[in-house]
Coordinates of C-alpha atoms and ligand atoms in Angstrom, one line a residue:
M1185 CA 0.0 0.0 0.0
A1186 CA 1.2 3.5 -0.8
E1187 CA 2.8 5.4 2.1
I1188 CA 0.7 8.5 2.7
N1189 CA 2.0 11.3 4.8
L1190 CA -1.2 12.5 6.4
K1191 CA 0.5 15.3 8.2
D1192 CA 1.6 17.2 5.2
L1193 CA -1.5 16.5 3.1
T1194 CA -3.8 19.3 2.0
I1195 CA -6.9 19.0 -0.3
K1196 CA -5.0 20.3 -3.3
K1197 CA -2.1 17.9 -2.7
A1198 CA -4.4 15.0 -2.1
H1199 CA -6.3 15.8 -5.3
E1200 CA -3.2 16.0 -7.4
S1201 CA -2.0 12.7 -6.0
L1202 CA -5.3 11.1 -6.6
V1203 CA -5.4 12.3 -10.2
R1204 CA -1.7 11.3 -10.8
G1205 CA -2.4 7.9 -9.3
D1206 CA 0.1 8.1 -6.5
F1207 CA -2.6 6.6 -4.3
T1208 CA -6.2 5.8 -4.7
A1209 CA -9.2 7.2 -2.8
L1210 CA -9.5 3.8 -1.1
E1211 CA -5.9 3.9 0.1
L1212 CA -6.4 7.5 1.3
A1213 CA -9.5 6.5 3.2
E1214 CA -7.8 3.5 4.7
A1215 CA -4.9 5.6 5.9
Y1216 CA -7.3 7.8 7.8
L1217 CA -9.2 4.7 9.1
E1218 CA -5.9 3.4 10.4
E1219 CA -5.2 6.6 12.2
I1220 CA -8.7 6.7 13.6
N1221 CA -8.3 3.1 14.8
K1222 CA -5.1 4.1 16.6
R1223 CA -6.3 7.3 18.3
N1224 CA -10.1 7.6 18.5
A1225 CA -10.5 5.5 21.6
E1226 CA -8.3 8.0 23.4
L1227 CA -9.4 11.3 21.8
N1228 CA -13.2 10.5 21.4
V1229 CA -13.3 12.5 18.2
Y1230 CA -15.8 10.3 16.3
L1231 CA -19.1 9.2 17.7
E1232 CA -19.4 6.9 14.8
V1233 CA -17.1 5.9 12.0
F1234 CA -19.3 4.9 9.0
A1235 CA -19.2 1.3 8.0
D1236 CA -19.3 2.1 4.3
V1237 CA -16.2 4.4 4.1
R1238 CA -14.5 1.9 1.8
D1239 CA -17.5 1.7 -0.5
Q1240 CA -17.7 5.5 -0.7
A1241 CA -14.0 5.6 -1.5
K1242 CA -14.3 3.0 -4.2
A1243 CA -17.1 5.0 -5.9
A1244 CA -14.8 8.0 -5.8
D1245 CA -12.0 5.8 -7.4
E1246 CA -14.4 4.9 -10.2
R1247 CA -15.0 8.5 -10.9
L1248 CA -11.4 9.3 -10.8
K1249 CA -10.6 6.4 -13.1
S1250 CA -13.2 7.4 -15.7
G1251 CA -12.1 11.0 -15.6
Q1252 CA -15.7 12.1 -15.7
D1253 CA -17.1 14.6 -13.3
V1254 CA -13.9 14.8 -11.3
D1255 CA -13.9 17.6 -8.8
I1256 CA -11.1 18.8 -6.5
L1257 CA -13.1 17.2 -3.6
T1258 CA -13.6 13.8 -5.2
G1259 CA -12.3 11.2 -2.9
I1260 CA -11.4 13.7 -0.1
P1261 CA -12.2 12.2 3.3
M1262 CA -14.2 14.5 5.6
A1263 CA -15.6 14.4 9.0
I1264 CA -19.1 15.8 9.7
K1265 CA -20.4 17.3 12.9
D1266 CA -23.2 15.2 14.5
N1267 CA -25.8 17.9 14.1
I1268 CA -25.7 17.9 10.2
L1269 CA -28.1 15.5 8.6
I1270 CA -26.9 12.7 6.3
K1271 CA -29.8 10.7 4.9
G1272 CA -30.1 7.2 6.4
R1273 CA -27.5 7.9 9.1
I1274 CA -27.8 8.7 12.8
A1275 CA -27.6 12.4 13.7
S1276 CA -27.7 12.8 17.5
S1277 CA -26.4 16.2 18.2
A1278 CA -24.4 14.4 20.9
S1279 CA -27.7 14.1 22.9
K1280 CA -29.4 11.2 24.5
M1281 CA -32.6 12.7 23.1
L1282 CA -31.6 11.7 19.6
A1283 CA -29.4 8.7 20.3
S1284 CA -31.0 6.6 17.7
Y1285 CA -32.5 9.3 15.4
T1286 CA -31.9 8.5 11.8
A1287 CA -32.0 11.4 9.3
T1288 CA -34.6 11.1 6.6
Y1289 CA -33.0 13.6 4.2
N1290 CA -29.7 15.2 3.4
A1291 CA -28.6 18.7 4.6
T1292 CA -28.0 20.9 1.5
V1293 CA -24.3 21.1 2.3
I1294 CA -24.2 17.3 2.4
E1295 CA -26.0 17.0 -0.9
K1296 CA -23.4 19.4 -2.4
L1297 CA -20.4 17.6 -1.1
Q1298 CA -21.8 14.2 -2.1
E1299 CA -22.3 15.4 -5.6
R1300 CA -18.6 16.2 -5.7
G1301 CA -17.6 12.7 -4.4
V1302 CA -16.5 13.6 -0.9
V1303 CA -15.9 10.5 1.3
F1304 CA -17.7 10.9 4.7
L1305 CA -15.6 9.2 7.4
G1306 CA -18.0 9.6 10.3
R1307 CA -19.9 11.9 12.6
T1308 CA -18.0 13.9 15.1
N1309 CA -18.5 14.6 18.8
M1310 CA -19.8 18.0 19.9
D1311 CA -21.4 19.8 22.9
E1312 CA -25.0 18.6 23.1
F1313 CA -27.1 20.6 20.6
A1314 CA -24.1 22.8 20.0
M1315 CA -24.3 24.4 23.5
G1316 CA -20.9 24.8 24.9
G1317 CA -17.3 25.7 24.2
S1318 CA -15.4 22.6 25.2
T1319 CA -17.3 19.5 24.0
E1320 CA -17.6 18.5 27.6
N1321 CA -21.4 18.9 27.3
S1322 CA -21.6 15.9 25.0
A1323 CA -23.7 13.1 26.4
Y1324 CA -20.9 10.8 25.1
G1325 CA -17.9 12.3 27.0
P1326 CA -15.5 15.0 26.0
T1327 CA -13.3 15.1 23.0
K1328 CA -9.6 15.5 23.9
N1329 CA -7.3 17.9 22.3
P1330 CA -5.0 16.1 19.8
H1331 CA -2.1 18.3 20.9
N1332 CA -2.5 17.5 24.6
S1333 CA -5.0 15.0 25.7
A1334 CA -5.3 16.5 29.2
C1335 CA -6.9 19.6 27.5
V1336 CA -10.3 20.2 25.8
S1337 CA -10.7 20.4 22.1
G1338 CA -12.9 23.5 22.3
G1339 CA -16.5 23.5 21.3
S1340 CA -19.0 23.0 20.3
S1341 CA -17.5 21.6 17.1
G1342 CA -14.6 20.0 19.1
G1343 CA -14.8 16.7 17.4
S1344 CA -14.6 18.2 13.9
A1345 CA -11.6 20.4 14.9
A1346 CA -9.8 17.6 16.7
A1347 CA -10.3 15.3 13.7
V1348 CA -8.6 17.8 11.4
G1349 CA -6.0 18.9 13.9
G1350 CA -5.1 15.4 14.8
N1351 CA -5.1 14.1 11.2
L1352 CA -8.1 11.9 11.7
A1353 CA -9.8 13.6 8.7
L1354 CA -8.5 15.9 5.9
A1355 CA -11.2 18.4 6.5
A1356 CA -14.5 18.8 8.3
L1357 CA -17.8 20.6 8.6
G1358 CA -18.9 22.3 11.8
S1359 CA -21.6 24.7 12.8
D1360 CA -21.1 28.1 14.5
T1361 CA -23.7 30.0 16.5
G1362 CA -21.3 32.0 18.7
G1363 CA -17.9 30.6 17.9
S1364 CA -18.3 26.9 17.6
I1365 CA -16.2 26.6 14.5
R1366 CA -13.6 29.2 15.3
Q1367 CA -12.8 28.6 18.9
P1368 CA -12.2 24.8 18.6
S1369 CA -10.2 25.6 15.5
A1370 CA -8.0 27.9 17.6
F1371 CA -7.6 25.2 20.2
C1372 CA -6.8 22.4 17.8
G1373 CA -4.5 24.4 15.3
T1374 CA -6.9 24.4 12.4
V1375 CA -8.5 27.0 10.2
G1376 CA -12.2 27.6 10.9
L1377 CA -14.6 29.8 9.0
K1378 CA -17.9 31.2 10.1
P1379 CA -19.2 32.5 6.7
T1380 CA -21.5 35.6 6.3
Y1381 CA -24.9 34.7 7.6
G1382 CA -27.0 33.4 4.7
T1383 CA -24.1 32.4 2.4
V1384 CA -24.4 28.8 3.3
S1385 CA -27.7 27.0 3.6
R1386 CA -28.8 26.0 7.1
Y1387 CA -31.2 23.4 5.7
G1388 CA -30.5 20.1 7.5
V1389 CA -28.4 21.5 10.4
M1390 CA -30.2 21.1 13.7
A1391 CA -31.3 24.6 14.7
M1392 CA -29.8 26.0 17.8
A1393 CA -30.4 29.8 17.4
S1394 CA -31.6 30.3 13.9
S1395 CA -30.6 34.0 13.5
L1396 CA -27.0 33.1 14.5
D1397 CA -26.4 29.6 13.1
Q1398 CA -24.1 29.0 10.2
I1399 CA -22.4 25.9 8.8
G1400 CA -18.8 26.3 7.8
P1401 CA -15.6 24.5 7.0
I1402 CA -12.7 23.4 9.2
G1403 CA -9.5 22.8 7.3
K1404 CA -5.7 22.5 7.8
T1405 CA -5.1 25.5 5.6
V1406 CA -6.9 28.6 4.5
D1407 CA -6.9 27.2 1.0
D1408 CA -8.7 24.1 2.2
A1409 CA -11.3 26.1 4.0
E1410 CA -11.9 28.2 0.9
I1411 CA -12.3 25.1 -1.3
I1412 CA -15.0 23.7 0.9
Y1413 CA -16.7 27.0 1.4
N1414 CA -16.9 27.4 -2.4
A1415 CA -18.4 23.9 -2.6
I1416 CA -21.1 24.5 0.0
R1417 CA -22.2 28.1 -0.4
G1418 CA -25.1 29.4 -2.5
W1419 CA -28.8 30.1 -2.5
D1420 CA -31.0 27.3 -1.5
R1421 CA -34.8 27.2 -1.9
F1422 CA -35.0 25.3 1.3
D1423 CA -33.5 28.1 3.4
S1424 CA -35.2 31.4 3.0
T1425 CA -32.3 33.3 4.7
S1426 CA -29.8 32.0 2.1
Y1427 CA -28.6 33.9 -1.0
N1428 CA -26.1 33.8 -3.7
L1429 CA -22.9 35.7 -3.0
A1430 CA -22.5 37.5 -6.4
Q1431 CA -18.8 38.0 -6.2
P1432 CA -15.8 36.0 -7.2
A1433 CA -14.1 33.9 -4.6
S1434 CA -10.6 35.0 -3.7
A1435 CA -9.0 32.3 -5.9
E1436 CA -10.6 34.0 -8.9
G1437 CA -9.7 37.5 -8.0
S1438 CA -8.8 39.3 -4.8
G1439 CA -5.1 38.9 -4.9
E1440 CA -2.7 38.1 -2.1
A1441 CA -0.6 41.1 -2.9
R1442 CA -3.3 43.4 -1.7
K1443 CA -2.5 45.6 1.3
F1444 CA -5.1 45.6 4.0
K1445 CA -6.1 48.2 6.5
I1446 CA -6.7 46.3 9.7
G1447 CA -8.5 47.6 12.8
V1448 CA -7.9 46.3 16.3
P1449 CA -10.4 47.1 19.1
Y1450 CA -7.6 47.2 21.7
S1451 CA -9.8 48.7 24.4
F1452 CA -12.1 45.7 24.1
F1453 CA -9.5 43.2 25.2
N1454 CA -6.8 45.2 27.0
Q1455 CA -8.8 45.3 30.2
G1456 CA -7.6 41.9 31.6
G1457 CA -9.0 38.5 31.3
V1458 CA -6.9 37.6 28.3
D1459 CA -4.1 35.2 28.7
Q1460 CA -0.6 36.8 28.4
A1461 CA 0.6 34.2 25.9
V1462 CA -2.4 34.9 23.7
L1463 CA -1.8 38.7 23.8
D1464 CA 1.9 38.3 23.1
N1465 CA 1.3 36.0 20.2
F1466 CA -1.4 38.3 18.8
N1467 CA 0.8 41.4 19.0
K1468 CA 3.6 39.6 17.3
M1469 CA 1.4 38.7 14.4
I1470 CA 0.2 42.3 14.2
E1471 CA 3.8 43.5 14.0
K1472 CA 4.6 41.0 11.3
L1473 CA 1.6 42.2 9.2
K1474 CA 2.8 45.8 9.7
A1475 CA 6.2 44.8 8.5
L1476 CA 4.7 43.4 5.4
G1477 CA 3.1 46.8 4.6
H1478 CA -0.4 46.3 6.0
E1479 CA -1.7 49.3 8.0
V1480 CA -3.0 48.6 11.5
I1481 CA -5.0 51.2 13.4
E1482 CA -7.0 51.1 16.6
V1483 CA -10.8 51.1 16.2
E1484 CA -13.3 52.0 18.8
M1485 CA -16.2 49.5 19.1
P1486 CA -17.8 50.5 22.4
N1487 CA -20.7 48.1 22.3
L1488 CA -18.7 44.9 21.9
H1489 CA -18.7 44.8 25.7
Y1490 CA -22.4 44.0 25.7
S1491 CA -22.0 41.1 23.2
L1492 CA -21.9 38.2 25.7
A1493 CA -24.9 39.5 27.7
C1494 CA -26.8 40.1 24.5
Y1495 CA -25.9 36.7 23.1
Y1496 CA -26.8 34.8 26.3
V1497 CA -30.3 36.4 26.1
L1498 CA -31.0 35.9 22.4
M1499 CA -29.4 32.5 21.9
P1500 CA -31.3 30.8 24.8
A1501 CA -34.5 32.5 23.6
E1502 CA -34.2 31.0 20.1
A1503 CA -32.8 27.7 21.4
S1504 CA -35.7 27.2 23.8
T1505 CA -38.1 27.7 20.9
N1506 CA -36.2 25.5 18.5
L1507 CA -35.9 22.7 21.1
A1508 CA -39.6 22.7 21.9
R1509 CA -40.0 20.2 19.1
F1510 CA -38.3 17.5 21.2
D1511 CA -41.4 16.6 23.1
G1512 CA -41.0 12.8 23.3
V1513 CA -43.7 12.4 20.7
R1514 CA -42.5 13.6 17.3
Y1515 CA -38.8 13.0 17.4
G1516 CA -36.3 10.9 19.3
A1517 CA -36.5 9.5 22.8
H1518 CA -39.7 8.9 24.7
V1519 CA -40.0 8.4 28.4
E1520 CA -43.5 7.1 29.4
G1521 CA -45.2 9.1 32.2
K1522 CA -48.7 8.7 33.7
D1523 CA -50.2 11.3 31.3
L1524 CA -49.1 13.4 28.3
L1525 CA -47.7 16.2 30.5
E1526 CA -45.6 13.8 32.4
D1527 CA -44.4 12.3 29.1
Y1528 CA -43.1 15.7 28.2
T1529 CA -41.4 16.5 31.5
K1530 CA -39.9 13.0 32.0
T1531 CA -38.6 12.9 28.4
R1532 CA -37.1 16.4 28.5
G1533 CA -35.9 16.1 32.1
E1534 CA -34.1 12.8 31.5
K1535 CA -32.9 13.1 28.0
F1536 CA -31.6 16.6 27.8
G1537 CA -28.3 17.3 29.6
R1538 CA -27.7 20.0 32.2
E1539 CA -26.5 22.8 30.0
V1540 CA -29.4 22.3 27.5
R1541 CA -31.9 22.4 30.3
R1542 CA -30.3 25.5 31.7
R1543 CA -30.5 27.3 28.4
I1544 CA -34.1 26.2 27.8
M1545 CA -35.1 27.6 31.2
L1546 CA -33.2 30.9 30.6
G1547 CA -34.8 31.2 27.1
T1548 CA -38.3 30.5 28.4
Y1549 CA -37.8 33.1 31.1
V1550 CA -36.6 35.9 28.8
L1551 CA -39.5 35.2 26.4
S1552 CA -42.2 35.1 29.1
A1553 CA -44.8 37.8 28.9
G1554 CA -43.6 39.8 31.9
Y1555 CA -39.9 39.9 30.8
Y1556 CA -40.1 39.9 27.0
D1557 CA -39.5 43.7 26.8
A1558 CA -37.0 43.9 29.6
Y1559 CA -34.8 41.1 28.2
Y1560 CA -35.5 39.8 24.8
N1561 CA -36.4 43.1 23.1
K1562 CA -33.7 45.0 24.9
A1563 CA -31.1 42.4 23.7
N1564 CA -32.4 42.8 20.1
Q1565 CA -31.8 46.6 20.4
V1566 CA -28.3 46.0 21.8
R1567 CA -27.7 43.6 18.8
E1568 CA -28.4 46.6 16.5
L1569 CA -25.8 48.7 18.4
I1570 CA -23.2 45.9 18.0
K1571 CA -24.0 45.6 14.3
R1572 CA -23.4 49.4 14.0
D1573 CA -20.0 49.1 15.7
Y1574 CA -19.0 46.9 12.8
T1575 CA -20.6 49.1 10.1
K1576 CA -18.8 52.0 11.5
A1577 CA -15.4 50.3 11.9
F1578 CA -15.7 49.0 8.3
E1579 CA -16.0 52.6 7.0
T1580 CA -12.3 53.0 7.8
V1581 CA -10.8 49.5 7.8
D1582 CA -11.1 46.3 5.7
I1583 CA -10.7 43.8 8.5
V1584 CA -11.2 43.8 12.3
A1585 CA -8.7 41.5 14.2
T1586 CA -8.7 40.1 17.7
P1587 CA -7.4 36.8 19.2
T1588 CA -9.9 34.0 18.5
A1589 CA -10.2 33.0 22.2
P1590 CA -8.9 34.6 25.4
T1591 CA -7.0 31.5 26.4
P1592 CA -5.3 28.5 24.8
A1593 CA -7.1 25.1 25.3
F1594 CA -7.7 24.6 29.0
E1595 CA -7.7 21.5 31.0
I1596 CA -10.6 19.1 30.9
G1597 CA -12.9 19.8 33.9
K1598 CA -11.5 23.3 34.6
N1599 CA -14.6 25.3 33.7
T1600 CA -17.3 22.7 34.0
S1601 CA -18.6 23.9 37.4
D1602 CA -18.6 27.5 36.4
P1603 CA -20.8 28.3 33.4
L1604 CA -20.0 32.0 33.5
Q1605 CA -16.3 31.3 33.1
M1606 CA -17.1 28.9 30.2
Y1607 CA -19.3 31.6 28.6
L1608 CA -16.3 34.1 28.8
E1609 CA -14.5 31.8 26.3
D1610 CA -16.8 33.2 23.7
I1611 CA -16.0 36.8 24.2
F1612 CA -14.3 37.4 20.9
T1613 CA -16.4 35.1 18.7
V1614 CA -19.9 35.9 19.7
P1615 CA -20.1 39.5 18.4
I1616 CA -19.5 38.3 14.9
N1617 CA -22.6 36.1 14.9
L1618 CA -24.7 38.9 16.3
A1619 CA -23.5 41.1 13.5
G1620 CA -23.9 38.4 10.8
V1621 CA -20.5 39.2 9.4
P1622 CA -17.9 36.6 8.4
G1623 CA -15.0 35.6 10.7
M1624 CA -12.2 33.2 10.4
S1625 CA -9.7 31.7 12.9
V1626 CA -6.2 31.2 11.5
P1627 CA -3.4 29.5 13.5
T1628 CA -0.5 31.8 14.5
G1629 CA 1.8 29.6 16.5
K1630 CA 2.0 27.7 19.8
T1631 CA 2.5 28.4 23.5
E1632 CA 5.6 27.2 25.3
T1633 CA 3.7 24.1 26.2
D1634 CA 2.9 23.4 22.6
L1635 CA -0.8 24.4 22.5
P1636 CA -2.1 26.2 19.4
L1637 CA -2.8 29.9 19.3
A1638 CA -4.8 31.8 16.7
I1639 CA -6.0 35.1 15.4
Q1640 CA -9.5 35.9 14.4
I1641 CA -10.1 38.1 11.3
V1642 CA -13.5 39.6 10.6
A1643 CA -14.6 41.1 7.3
P1644 CA -17.6 43.2 6.3
W1645 CA -20.9 41.5 5.4
R1646 CA -20.5 39.4 2.2
E1647 CA -16.7 40.1 2.0
D1648 CA -15.7 36.6 2.9
K1649 CA -13.2 36.6 0.1
N1650 CA -11.0 39.1 2.0
L1651 CA -10.7 36.6 4.8
F1652 CA -9.1 34.1 2.5
A1653 CA -6.7 36.6 1.0
L1654 CA -5.5 37.9 4.4
G1655 CA -5.6 34.4 5.9
K1656 CA -3.1 33.2 3.3
I1657 CA -0.9 36.2 4.1
I1658 CA -1.0 35.3 7.9
E1659 CA -0.2 31.7 7.1
S1660 CA 2.8 32.7 5.1
C1661 CA 4.4 34.8 7.8
R1662 CA 3.6 33.0 11.1
Ligands
LIG2838 N1 -19.8 28.4 23.0 C1 -20.9 29.1 22.5 C2 -22.1 28.6 23.3 O1 -22.0 27.9 24.2 C3 -21.1 28.9 21.1 C4 -21.8 27.7 20.6 C5 -22.0 27.6 19.2 O2 -21.4 28.4 18.4 N2 -22.8 26.6 18.7 O3 -23.2 29.0 23.0

């Protein structure tokens, strides 16, 4: 069997090798299966490795052999977060509620990847219903960080990021409501993109907070993330909030030679709470970008301070509504009570985990008649102010940059008894979802103890292509 160096592989390199015949899609899939066999028991990245991986790879090989319909993604092995539906397969959102729920249709993103001949390796672990920032809220145990198994992988797409960061998949899909693609990417040393709201169809991703959710790619390089983004984006008649981004992707146009004007909201993160290693690494990258001729200025974004408070009102409100469908009757688990009401309470009380129950209670509270104006409406108004901060910043700069997360990956168990501390992990990622703009996490080095660090770059609404252009520059100088 061909020796395949998974560590150095990118989508482009794998594609070229597949086309040249250096190795087959089956051999590539087998190399990943072997790695999964070796490490999954320890890392808990995959909740399920699909039994038909080899068959999928053989079908890709047929396509490659015939030379018909060959795409850059044909035969590329990917991991899929457990809240994205693949027809005929279990999708559990890492919840006991949906432990044996089988999807009856494909998410649009899955349909698009399948058409191109992607090989799906399996479904990855996550925080239950995407609520969390460490994958410790999974009903199936935490996913460990591939760089240090005493640490978390981040969350909620921790399984997907650890799969890519640990070479247990070449690329992956995650979902991001408040940072769930970017933060685990920062912790696992991968590139993670939260696209502009609406550019990628949400049809077939289990809804957490519909006005914030986006599906996006996790890859080893910016180029890989861009390739997948271009494959999954576009208008979809099944998602009324989706649209076609009528502009060329960066590969076709924007040019890496471009000089960017980068804004940094220093006052937002210079008030403590951010790890020194994170700050030093961020400042070093900013200096490097300056040395390359990019302009960096300070921007005032006074309302970013309210982002977490605003998010933790709006997100639970939407989540409590979306999760009302899990009533023990229509979907998933059912626990028998003495009457219908007790069916509901028993099913939801026993099958939802602690964090999910906490957020449903919070959400129900802020939506209740007496508090709707004081909390939910107020938070919506604050969301407008946060959006305006970005609009205003983007009148003078092309990109806003911060670290992706205030700390590197932390130890498993460190934040589990303190939800507020856990929520603080989202401080830099949450405002981007509230504003609907695109954001990407790009690795920028490691701590002294070898844990990955990352920068988050944010572009104006629909200007996702600028993230790829600047992301490649960051990769080249880190
Ligand atoms: N960590 C954030 C939360 O717990 C973000 C989750 C997400 O993006 N799905 O809500």
